[in-house]
Amino acid sequence: MAGSLMFSSIKPFTYSTKLTKSSLFLGERIPTREENECRSGVLFGNQRFTISNVATRPTPIVAPSKQGLESNEQKLVAWTSVKQERWQGELQVQGQIPLWLNGTYLRNGPGLWHIGDYNFRHLFDGYATLVRLHFDNGRLVMGHRQIESEAYKAAKKNNKLCYREFSEIPKPDNFLAYIGELANLFSGASLTDNANTGVVKLGDGRVVCLTETVKGSIVIDPNTLDTLGRFEYSDNLGGLIHSAHPIVTDREFLTLLPDLINSGYLVVRMEAGTNERKVMGRVSCQGGPAPGWVHSFPVTEHYVVVPEMPLRYCAQNLLKAEPTPLFKFEWHPHSKAYMHVMCKASGNIVASVEVPLYVTFHFINAYEEKDEDGRVTAIIADCCEHNADTSILQKLTLRDLRSFSGQDVLPDARVGRFRIPMDGSRYGSLEPALDPNEHGRGMDMCSMNPAFLGKKYRYAYACGAHRPCNFPNTLTKIDLVEKKAKNWFDEGSIPSEPFFVPRPGATEEDDGVVISMISDRNGEGYALLLDGSTFEEIARAKFPYGLPYGLHGCWVPKT
């Protein structure tokens, strides 16, 4: 039965007991209070971080049954839990992978949405599944593995939810347990470390998986996908939550720490090769009882742009035993919406403007608009904007995603372009950067050429919509100069984030390839490569079985 799943060119992954730099043997488990685990300091390069219960032997690789693959549920493989903890093998490639594409694409995302017989509610609840596409001289090896967070290990051991996820809350056994759970919430002990949102390569080469809790920063080995341990910040800033999408370059790591007590945000910077965050400055919120959700934020060459959305964190919703319609947030349209601009050099706020109401998960890029004398007159910031419609959060429940019946229920979205004047004006603007019908009025999961981070740019890659649909189902190339879009579509498929990798030595902004993973119809899936310029398919490689939908990725070049 297992053999029927393998392609003739796929080589099953085998594990070696030989110790190498890319495969660390970390010894036997030592019990602790919750999960019989130990913590010990381990060096990665010249950095020390915490090792947290990395298994001493791999879970046996068992292919899913043919019956399971052919079930009706598997036709919705994008929203179905991954079938096994790990797999690795070489894939047969149709087409030709460019020989210059040498390195590893890592994609993170929620991939396990149940514990025992209990099914999670929301896309964002799932335990993290890390997928690896390794490109080497025209060949492609795929692997996937669960990230061994404390939350995941506790759930496996106890066969129940043990930490607070996006919409899920552990069920206390009695009233005293409930009181204890509240105490753990305020201390952060009950918050998840399920790093299921993104993955970044730091300037010193370490690879870290992230989510919106600070404790959910987990170091992994990009070659073996081993969970190496929690990324421990060496400063005293504390904080329970941060932006899930930091700005990461070879030199630095920038992120935002929302202040839920004194409504605002700390803007912090961590130099490459260190674990110490340092405060650049603070932004005080202009409206509302709490800071707005900051899933992501943009930067320019000289400024950090801090968004203040009217979709705000809500302490009361966090305390409730059952999820509210907006989960841990609350919509406060009367509190208005703002965009703040902080100078990187001084930490001073140089602009704070009111803008039209907006809802966004993901900013694309930002840049400085200058006059003929070189003075900055405005900041332009682009995002995937949902027309100030919070219903997108409910549309991402697994019940809604799994129950598509052909009706067009995906809320409209656009490339929203903010213009933030730098002349002391009180108001900024928000307009569509191009006609939303160019991309089917769907827009999310964006990437662009990293060489243009914080600079004026022309192209972006994202997921758009071919309607009717209930989720973004196309890959889209946006031309912000011509205000046009090119769209790739495969009937019945759900593509993940299109990730752009520039060709080494390229001089054109769109000279490179776009990588995506496709959850196909009938339980299948494949890796897809598109030409970054023409947006035509150049190669694909079929997976042995379909994988669940994933969120965000990073590129680790071959060294």
Coordinates of C-alpha atoms in Angstrom, one line a residue:
M1 CA 0.0 0.0 0.0
A2 CA 2.7 2.5 0.9
G3 CA 4.6 1.7 -2.3
S4 CA 1.6 3.0 -4.3
L5 CA 2.3 6.4 -2.9
M6 CA 5.9 6.6 -4.1
F7 CA 7.1 7.8 -7.4
S8 CA 9.8 5.8 -9.1
S9 CA 12.2 8.8 -8.7
I10 CA 11.3 9.5 -5.1
K11 CA 13.8 8.2 -2.6
P12 CA 12.5 7.6 0.9
F13 CA 14.3 9.6 3.6
T14 CA 16.6 7.6 5.9
Y15 CA 18.1 8.7 9.1
S16 CA 21.7 8.4 10.1
T17 CA 23.0 8.0 13.6
K18 CA 26.2 9.8 12.6
L19 CA 26.6 13.2 14.2
T20 CA 26.9 16.1 11.8
K21 CA 26.6 19.9 12.1
S22 CA 23.2 19.6 10.4
S23 CA 21.9 16.8 12.6
L24 CA 22.3 17.2 16.4
F25 CA 21.8 14.3 18.8
L26 CA 20.7 15.9 22.1
G27 CA 20.5 13.0 24.5
E28 CA 17.7 11.5 26.5
R29 CA 14.7 13.4 27.9
I30 CA 14.8 14.5 31.5
P31 CA 11.4 15.1 33.2
T32 CA 10.0 18.6 34.1
R33 CA 6.8 19.7 35.6
E34 CA 4.6 19.6 32.5
E35 CA 6.1 17.4 29.8
N36 CA 9.1 15.4 31.1
E37 CA 11.5 17.6 29.2
C38 CA 14.9 19.2 29.8
R39 CA 16.4 22.5 28.8
S40 CA 20.1 22.9 28.2
G41 CA 22.3 25.5 26.5
V42 CA 23.6 24.6 23.1
L43 CA 25.7 26.7 20.7
F44 CA 24.7 27.4 17.1
G45 CA 27.6 29.3 15.6
N46 CA 28.5 31.6 18.3
Q47 CA 25.0 31.9 19.8
R48 CA 23.6 30.1 22.8
F49 CA 19.9 29.2 22.9
T50 CA 17.6 26.9 24.8
I51 CA 17.1 23.3 23.7
S52 CA 13.6 22.0 24.6
N53 CA 12.8 18.3 24.3
V54 CA 14.1 17.4 20.9
A55 CA 13.4 13.7 20.3
T56 CA 16.4 11.3 20.4
R57 CA 14.9 9.1 17.6
P58 CA 12.7 10.0 14.7
T59 CA 9.1 9.1 14.5
P60 CA 8.7 6.1 12.1
I61 CA 7.7 7.2 8.6
V62 CA 4.4 5.6 7.6
A63 CA 2.6 6.5 4.4
P64 CA -1.1 7.4 4.7
S65 CA -3.5 4.7 3.5
K66 CA -4.9 4.8 0.0
Q67 CA -8.3 4.7 1.5
G68 CA -7.6 7.9 3.4
L69 CA -6.3 9.6 0.3
E70 CA -9.4 8.7 -1.7
S71 CA -11.9 9.9 1.0
N72 CA -14.1 12.9 0.3
E73 CA -12.4 14.8 3.0
Q74 CA -9.1 14.6 1.1
K75 CA -10.6 16.6 -1.7
L76 CA -10.2 19.5 0.7
V77 CA -6.6 18.7 1.5
A78 CA -5.8 22.3 2.0
W79 CA -7.9 22.3 5.1
T80 CA -7.1 18.8 6.3
S81 CA -4.5 17.9 8.9
V82 CA -1.1 16.6 7.7
K83 CA -1.1 12.8 7.5
Q84 CA 2.2 12.2 9.3
E85 CA 4.8 14.1 11.3
R86 CA 7.5 13.9 8.7
W87 CA 8.5 12.8 5.2
Q88 CA 11.4 13.5 2.9
G89 CA 12.3 12.4 -0.7
E90 CA 13.4 13.6 -4.1
L91 CA 10.6 14.7 -6.4
Q92 CA 10.3 14.1 -10.1
V93 CA 10.4 17.4 -11.9
Q94 CA 8.3 18.3 -14.9
G95 CA 9.9 21.2 -16.8
Q96 CA 13.2 22.6 -15.9
I97 CA 14.4 24.2 -12.7
P98 CA 16.9 27.0 -13.4
L99 CA 20.4 25.8 -12.6
W100 CA 21.1 29.1 -10.7
L101 CA 18.3 28.3 -8.2
N102 CA 20.4 26.6 -5.4
G103 CA 19.2 26.8 -1.9
T104 CA 16.2 26.0 0.3
Y105 CA 12.7 27.4 0.4
L106 CA 11.1 26.9 3.8
R107 CA 7.3 27.4 4.3
N108 CA 5.7 27.5 7.7
G109 CA 2.0 27.3 8.6
P110 CA -0.7 25.5 10.6
G111 CA -0.9 21.9 9.5
L112 CA -2.5 19.9 12.3
W113 CA -6.0 20.9 13.2
H114 CA -7.1 18.2 15.6
I115 CA -6.1 16.5 18.8
G116 CA -7.6 13.1 19.3
D117 CA -11.3 13.5 18.4
Y118 CA -11.3 17.2 19.0
N119 CA -11.2 19.5 15.9
F120 CA -10.0 23.1 16.1
R121 CA -12.1 26.0 14.9
H122 CA -9.8 28.3 13.0
L123 CA -7.1 28.1 10.3
F124 CA -4.7 29.9 12.7
D125 CA -5.1 27.4 15.5
G126 CA -3.3 24.5 13.8
Y127 CA 0.1 23.2 15.1
A128 CA 3.0 24.2 12.9
T129 CA 4.0 22.2 9.9
L130 CA 7.3 23.2 8.3
V131 CA 7.9 22.3 4.6
R132 CA 11.2 22.3 2.9
L133 CA 12.0 22.5 -0.8
H134 CA 15.7 22.0 -1.4
F135 CA 16.9 23.0 -4.9
D136 CA 20.3 21.7 -6.1
N137 CA 21.5 21.8 -9.7
G138 CA 18.1 21.3 -11.2
R139 CA 17.0 18.6 -8.7
L140 CA 14.4 19.1 -5.9
V141 CA 14.0 17.3 -2.6
M142 CA 10.9 17.9 -0.5
G143 CA 10.5 17.3 3.2
H144 CA 8.0 18.3 5.9
R145 CA 8.0 18.0 9.7
Q146 CA 6.0 19.2 12.7
I147 CA 7.7 21.9 14.8
E148 CA 8.1 20.5 18.3
S149 CA 6.8 23.4 20.3
E150 CA 5.9 23.0 24.0
A151 CA 2.2 23.4 23.0
Y152 CA 2.5 20.6 20.4
K153 CA 4.3 18.2 22.6
A154 CA 1.9 18.8 25.5
A155 CA -1.1 18.2 23.3
K156 CA 0.5 14.9 22.0
K157 CA 1.3 13.8 25.5
N158 CA -2.0 14.6 27.1
N159 CA -4.2 14.1 24.0
K160 CA -5.8 17.5 24.6
L161 CA -5.3 21.2 24.1
C162 CA -2.9 22.5 26.8
Y163 CA -2.2 26.1 25.7
R164 CA -4.2 29.0 24.3
E165 CA -4.2 29.1 20.5
F166 CA -5.7 31.8 18.3
S167 CA -9.3 30.8 18.9
E168 CA -8.9 27.7 21.2
I169 CA -8.8 27.8 25.0
P170 CA -7.9 24.7 27.2
K171 CA -11.0 23.4 29.0
P172 CA -10.4 23.6 32.8
D173 CA -11.4 20.6 34.8
N174 CA -13.0 22.7 37.6
F175 CA -13.4 26.2 38.9
L176 CA -10.0 26.3 40.7
A177 CA -8.4 25.2 37.5
Y178 CA -10.1 28.0 35.7
I179 CA -8.8 30.5 38.2
G180 CA -5.3 29.1 37.7
E181 CA -5.7 29.4 33.9
L182 CA -6.5 33.1 34.3
A183 CA -3.4 33.6 36.4
N184 CA -1.4 31.8 33.7
L185 CA -2.9 34.0 31.1
F186 CA -1.7 37.2 32.8
S187 CA 1.8 35.8 33.4
G188 CA 1.9 34.5 29.8
A189 CA 2.4 30.9 30.9
S190 CA -0.7 29.7 29.2
L191 CA -0.1 31.5 25.9
T192 CA 1.0 29.2 23.1
D193 CA 4.5 28.9 21.6
N194 CA 3.0 27.2 18.5
A195 CA 5.3 29.0 16.0
N196 CA 2.9 28.4 13.0
T197 CA 3.0 31.7 11.1
G198 CA 6.3 32.6 9.5
V199 CA 9.9 31.6 9.3
V200 CA 12.9 34.0 8.8
K201 CA 16.6 33.7 8.3
L202 CA 18.5 36.0 10.6
G203 CA 21.7 37.8 9.4
D204 CA 23.9 35.3 11.3
G205 CA 22.3 32.3 9.5
R206 CA 20.0 31.1 12.3
V207 CA 16.5 30.2 11.1
V208 CA 13.6 31.1 13.4
C209 CA 9.9 30.2 13.2
L210 CA 7.6 32.8 14.6
T211 CA 4.1 33.5 15.7
E212 CA 2.5 36.5 17.5
T213 CA 3.6 35.4 21.0
V214 CA 7.2 36.3 22.0
K215 CA 7.7 32.8 23.5
G216 CA 6.7 31.3 20.1
S217 CA 10.1 32.1 18.6
I218 CA 11.7 28.7 17.8
V219 CA 15.0 28.0 16.2
I220 CA 15.1 25.1 13.6
D221 CA 17.7 23.5 11.5
P222 CA 17.0 24.3 7.8
N223 CA 18.6 21.1 6.6
T224 CA 17.0 18.5 8.8
L225 CA 13.9 20.6 10.1
D226 CA 14.9 19.6 13.6
T227 CA 13.5 21.8 16.3
L228 CA 16.6 23.1 18.1
G229 CA 15.0 25.1 20.8
R230 CA 13.4 28.4 21.8
F231 CA 15.0 31.6 20.7
E232 CA 15.7 33.4 24.0
Y233 CA 15.9 37.1 23.9
S234 CA 18.7 38.3 26.2
D235 CA 17.2 41.7 27.0
N236 CA 14.8 42.7 29.8
L237 CA 12.1 44.1 27.5
G238 CA 9.7 41.3 28.2
G239 CA 6.4 41.5 26.4
L240 CA 4.0 38.7 25.7
I241 CA 3.2 39.5 22.0
H242 CA 5.0 41.0 19.0
S243 CA 4.4 41.4 15.3
A244 CA 4.3 38.0 13.6
H245 CA 6.2 39.6 10.6
P246 CA 9.4 41.3 11.7
I247 CA 11.6 43.2 9.1
V248 CA 14.7 41.0 8.7
T249 CA 17.8 41.9 6.8
D250 CA 21.4 40.8 6.9
R251 CA 22.1 43.6 9.4
E252 CA 19.1 43.7 11.7
F253 CA 15.7 42.5 13.0
L254 CA 13.0 45.1 13.6
T255 CA 9.7 44.4 15.3
L256 CA 6.8 46.0 17.2
L257 CA 5.8 45.2 20.8
P258 CA 2.2 46.2 21.5
D259 CA 1.7 47.7 25.0
L260 CA -1.7 46.6 26.2
I261 CA -1.5 48.6 29.5
N262 CA -0.4 52.0 28.2
S263 CA -1.9 51.8 24.7
G264 CA 1.0 52.0 22.2
Y265 CA 3.9 50.2 20.6
L266 CA 7.6 49.8 21.3
V267 CA 9.7 49.8 18.1
V268 CA 12.7 47.6 18.8
R269 CA 15.8 46.6 16.9
M270 CA 18.1 43.5 17.3
E271 CA 21.5 43.5 15.6
A272 CA 22.4 40.5 13.6
G273 CA 24.4 38.0 15.7
T274 CA 22.8 39.0 18.9
N275 CA 19.7 38.1 20.9
E276 CA 19.3 41.6 22.4
R277 CA 16.4 43.8 21.4
K278 CA 17.0 47.5 21.9
V279 CA 14.2 50.2 22.0
M280 CA 14.3 52.6 19.0
G281 CA 11.3 54.6 20.2
R282 CA 7.7 54.4 21.3
V283 CA 4.4 55.2 19.6
S284 CA 1.4 56.2 21.7
C285 CA -1.9 55.2 20.2
Q286 CA -4.2 58.1 19.1
G287 CA -7.5 56.3 19.7
G288 CA -9.3 53.4 21.2
P289 CA -8.9 51.5 24.5
A290 CA -6.0 49.3 23.3
P291 CA -3.5 49.2 20.5
G292 CA -4.6 48.0 17.1
W293 CA -3.5 44.6 15.9
V294 CA -0.1 44.7 14.2
H295 CA 0.4 41.4 12.3
S296 CA 2.9 43.2 10.1
F297 CA 4.3 46.7 9.4
P298 CA 6.4 48.3 6.7
V299 CA 9.7 50.3 6.6
T300 CA 11.4 52.7 4.3
E301 CA 15.1 53.4 4.1
H302 CA 14.9 56.0 6.9
Y303 CA 11.6 55.4 8.6
V304 CA 9.5 52.7 10.4
V305 CA 5.8 52.9 9.6
V306 CA 3.6 51.9 12.6
P307 CA -0.1 51.2 11.7
E308 CA -2.8 51.7 14.2
M309 CA -5.9 49.8 13.0
P310 CA -9.3 50.1 14.6
L311 CA -9.3 46.3 14.9
R312 CA -7.8 46.4 18.4
Y313 CA -6.6 43.9 21.0
C314 CA -9.3 43.2 23.6
A315 CA -8.4 42.0 27.1
Q316 CA -12.0 41.0 27.8
N317 CA -12.1 38.7 24.8
L318 CA -8.9 37.1 26.0
L319 CA -10.5 36.3 29.3
K320 CA -13.6 34.7 27.9
A321 CA -13.9 30.9 27.9
E322 CA -15.4 30.8 24.4
P323 CA -14.3 32.7 21.3
T324 CA -16.1 35.9 20.3
P325 CA -16.9 36.8 16.7
L326 CA -13.6 38.6 16.4
F327 CA -11.7 36.3 18.7
K328 CA -9.0 38.2 20.7
F329 CA -9.9 41.5 18.9
E330 CA -12.7 44.1 18.9
W331 CA -13.7 46.5 16.1
H332 CA -13.7 50.1 17.2
P333 CA -14.6 52.2 14.1
H334 CA -15.2 55.3 16.3
S335 CA -11.6 55.2 17.5
K336 CA -10.6 55.9 14.0
A337 CA -7.5 54.7 12.2
Y338 CA -4.0 56.1 12.0
M339 CA -0.5 55.7 10.5
H340 CA 2.6 56.8 12.4
V341 CA 6.1 57.4 11.1
M342 CA 9.2 57.0 13.2
C343 CA 12.6 58.1 12.3
K344 CA 15.0 55.2 12.5
A345 CA 18.0 57.4 13.5
S346 CA 16.4 59.4 16.3
G347 CA 13.4 57.3 17.3
N348 CA 11.2 60.5 17.0
I349 CA 7.7 60.4 15.6
V350 CA 7.8 62.6 12.5
A351 CA 4.3 62.1 11.3
S352 CA 1.0 60.8 12.8
V353 CA -2.0 61.0 10.5
E354 CA -5.6 59.9 10.5
V355 CA -6.5 57.7 7.6
P356 CA -9.7 56.0 6.4
L357 CA -10.7 52.8 8.3
Y358 CA -8.8 49.7 7.1
V359 CA -8.3 46.1 7.9
T360 CA -5.0 44.4 6.8
F361 CA -3.0 41.4 7.8
H362 CA 0.0 42.0 5.5
F363 CA 1.9 45.1 4.3
I364 CA 3.7 44.7 1.0
N365 CA 6.3 47.5 1.0
A366 CA 6.8 51.2 1.7
Y367 CA 9.0 53.9 0.2
E368 CA 9.8 57.6 0.5
E369 CA 8.3 60.1 -2.0
K370 CA 10.7 63.0 -2.6
D371 CA 10.6 66.3 -4.3
E372 CA 13.1 67.5 -6.9
D373 CA 15.4 68.7 -4.1
G374 CA 15.5 65.3 -2.5
R375 CA 13.3 66.2 0.5
V376 CA 10.9 63.6 1.7
T377 CA 7.3 64.8 1.1
A378 CA 5.4 61.7 1.8
I379 CA 5.6 58.0 2.7
I380 CA 3.8 55.6 0.4
A381 CA 2.8 52.3 2.1
D382 CA 1.1 49.4 0.3
C383 CA -0.9 46.6 1.9
C384 CA -3.4 43.8 1.2
E385 CA -6.5 45.7 2.5
H386 CA -9.9 44.1 3.1
N387 CA -12.0 47.2 2.6
A388 CA -12.3 47.7 6.4
D389 CA -14.3 44.5 6.6
T390 CA -13.6 42.3 9.7
S391 CA -15.6 39.4 8.4
I392 CA -12.5 38.0 6.8
L393 CA -11.5 36.6 10.3
Q394 CA -14.7 34.6 10.4
K395 CA -14.3 33.4 6.9
L396 CA -11.0 31.7 8.0
T397 CA -12.8 29.3 10.3
L398 CA -12.2 25.7 9.2
R399 CA -16.0 25.1 9.1
D400 CA -16.3 27.9 6.5
L401 CA -13.3 26.8 4.5
R402 CA -14.4 23.2 4.4
S403 CA -18.0 23.9 3.4
F404 CA -17.5 25.7 0.1
S405 CA -20.6 25.0 -2.1
G406 CA -19.8 27.2 -5.1
Q407 CA -21.1 30.4 -3.8
D408 CA -19.0 33.5 -4.0
V409 CA -18.4 34.3 -0.3
L410 CA -14.8 35.6 -0.2
P411 CA -14.9 39.3 1.0
D412 CA -13.4 41.8 -1.4
A413 CA -9.8 42.9 -1.0
R414 CA -7.4 45.3 -2.8
V415 CA -3.9 46.6 -2.9
G416 CA -4.4 49.5 -0.5
R417 CA -2.0 52.4 -1.0
F418 CA -1.5 54.8 1.9
R419 CA -0.1 58.2 1.4
I420 CA 1.3 59.8 4.6
P421 CA 2.2 63.4 4.1
M422 CA 5.3 64.6 5.9
D423 CA 4.4 68.3 6.0
G424 CA 2.6 68.2 9.4
S425 CA -0.9 67.5 7.9
R426 CA -3.3 65.7 10.1
Y427 CA -4.8 63.4 7.4
G428 CA -3.5 60.9 5.0
S429 CA -5.2 59.0 2.2
L430 CA -6.0 55.4 1.3
E431 CA -6.8 54.4 -2.2
P432 CA -6.6 51.3 -4.4
A433 CA -3.2 51.1 -6.1
L434 CA -4.9 49.5 -9.1
D435 CA -8.4 48.3 -10.1
P436 CA -9.2 45.4 -7.8
N437 CA -11.0 43.6 -10.6
E438 CA -7.5 43.1 -12.2
H439 CA -6.9 40.4 -9.5
G440 CA -10.5 39.2 -8.9
R441 CA -11.1 41.5 -5.9
G442 CA -9.0 39.1 -3.8
M443 CA -5.6 40.0 -2.3
D444 CA -3.4 38.6 0.4
M445 CA -0.2 36.6 1.1
C446 CA 2.3 39.0 -0.7
S447 CA 6.0 39.0 -1.5
M448 CA 8.3 41.2 -3.5
N449 CA 12.0 41.4 -4.6
P450 CA 13.9 41.8 -1.2
A451 CA 16.4 44.1 -2.9
F452 CA 13.6 46.7 -3.1
L453 CA 12.6 46.6 0.6
G454 CA 11.9 50.1 1.7
K455 CA 12.5 51.5 -1.8
K456 CA 10.3 52.5 -4.7
Y457 CA 9.3 49.3 -6.5
R458 CA 7.1 48.2 -9.3
Y459 CA 6.2 44.5 -8.8
A460 CA 4.5 42.5 -6.1
Y461 CA 3.3 38.9 -6.0
A462 CA 0.3 37.8 -4.1
C463 CA -2.8 35.5 -4.0
G464 CA -5.8 36.9 -5.8
A465 CA -9.2 35.4 -6.7
H466 CA -10.9 33.6 -9.5
R467 CA -14.6 33.9 -8.5
P468 CA -16.8 32.3 -7.2
C469 CA -14.6 31.2 -4.3
N470 CA -14.3 31.3 -0.5
F471 CA -10.5 31.8 -0.3
P472 CA -7.8 33.3 -2.5
N473 CA -7.2 30.8 -5.3
T474 CA -4.9 32.4 -7.8
L475 CA -1.3 33.5 -8.0
T476 CA -1.0 37.1 -9.1
K477 CA 1.7 39.4 -10.3
I478 CA 0.9 43.0 -9.7
D479 CA 2.4 45.8 -11.9
L480 CA 2.1 49.0 -9.9
V481 CA 3.3 51.2 -12.7
E482 CA 1.0 49.8 -15.5
K483 CA -1.7 49.1 -12.9
K484 CA -2.2 45.6 -14.4
A485 CA -2.1 42.1 -13.0
K486 CA -1.2 38.7 -14.4
N487 CA -3.0 35.7 -12.9
W488 CA -2.2 32.0 -12.7
F489 CA -5.2 29.7 -11.9
D490 CA -5.7 25.9 -11.5
E491 CA -9.3 24.9 -11.1
G492 CA -10.0 23.5 -7.7
S493 CA -6.6 24.3 -6.3
I494 CA -5.5 26.5 -3.4
P495 CA -2.0 28.0 -3.8
S496 CA 0.1 29.2 -0.9
E497 CA 2.1 32.4 -0.8
P498 CA 4.0 33.1 -4.0
F499 CA 7.6 33.7 -2.9
F500 CA 9.9 35.6 -5.2
V501 CA 13.6 34.6 -5.4
P502 CA 15.7 37.0 -7.5
R503 CA 18.3 35.6 -9.9
P504 CA 21.8 36.3 -8.7
G505 CA 23.2 39.2 -10.6
A506 CA 19.9 40.3 -12.0
T507 CA 19.4 43.9 -13.0
E508 CA 15.6 43.8 -13.6
E509 CA 13.3 43.9 -10.6
D510 CA 11.3 40.8 -11.7
D511 CA 14.2 38.7 -13.0
G512 CA 13.8 35.6 -10.9
V513 CA 11.4 32.8 -10.0
V514 CA 8.2 32.6 -8.0
I515 CA 7.8 29.5 -5.8
S516 CA 4.5 28.3 -4.5
M517 CA 3.0 25.1 -3.1
I518 CA -0.3 24.0 -4.4
S519 CA -3.0 22.0 -2.5
D520 CA -4.6 20.4 -5.5
R521 CA -8.0 18.8 -6.1
N522 CA -8.6 15.2 -5.0
G523 CA -6.1 15.2 -2.2
E524 CA -3.0 15.9 -4.4
G525 CA -0.4 18.7 -4.3
Y526 CA 2.7 19.9 -6.0
A527 CA 5.5 22.5 -5.9
L528 CA 5.2 25.2 -8.7
L529 CA 7.8 27.5 -10.2
L530 CA 6.8 30.5 -12.3
D531 CA 9.0 32.8 -14.2
G532 CA 9.0 36.1 -12.3
S533 CA 8.9 38.2 -15.5
T534 CA 6.5 36.4 -17.8
F535 CA 4.6 34.7 -14.9
E536 CA 4.5 31.5 -17.0
E537 CA 5.0 28.1 -15.5
I538 CA 8.6 26.7 -15.9
A539 CA 8.5 23.7 -13.6
R540 CA 6.4 21.7 -11.2
A541 CA 7.0 18.6 -9.0
K542 CA 4.2 16.5 -7.7
F543 CA 4.1 15.6 -4.0
P544 CA 3.5 12.0 -2.9
Y545 CA 0.3 13.3 -1.2
G546 CA -1.4 16.6 -0.7
L547 CA -0.2 18.9 2.0
P548 CA -2.3 21.3 4.0
Y549 CA -2.3 25.0 3.2
G550 CA 0.7 26.9 4.6
L551 CA 1.3 30.6 5.3
H552 CA 4.7 32.2 5.0
G553 CA 8.2 31.3 3.9
C554 CA 11.8 32.3 3.5
W555 CA 14.8 31.6 1.3
V556 CA 18.0 30.1 2.6
P557 CA 20.6 30.4 -0.2
K558 CA 23.2 27.6 -0.7
T559 CA 26.5 28.5 1.0

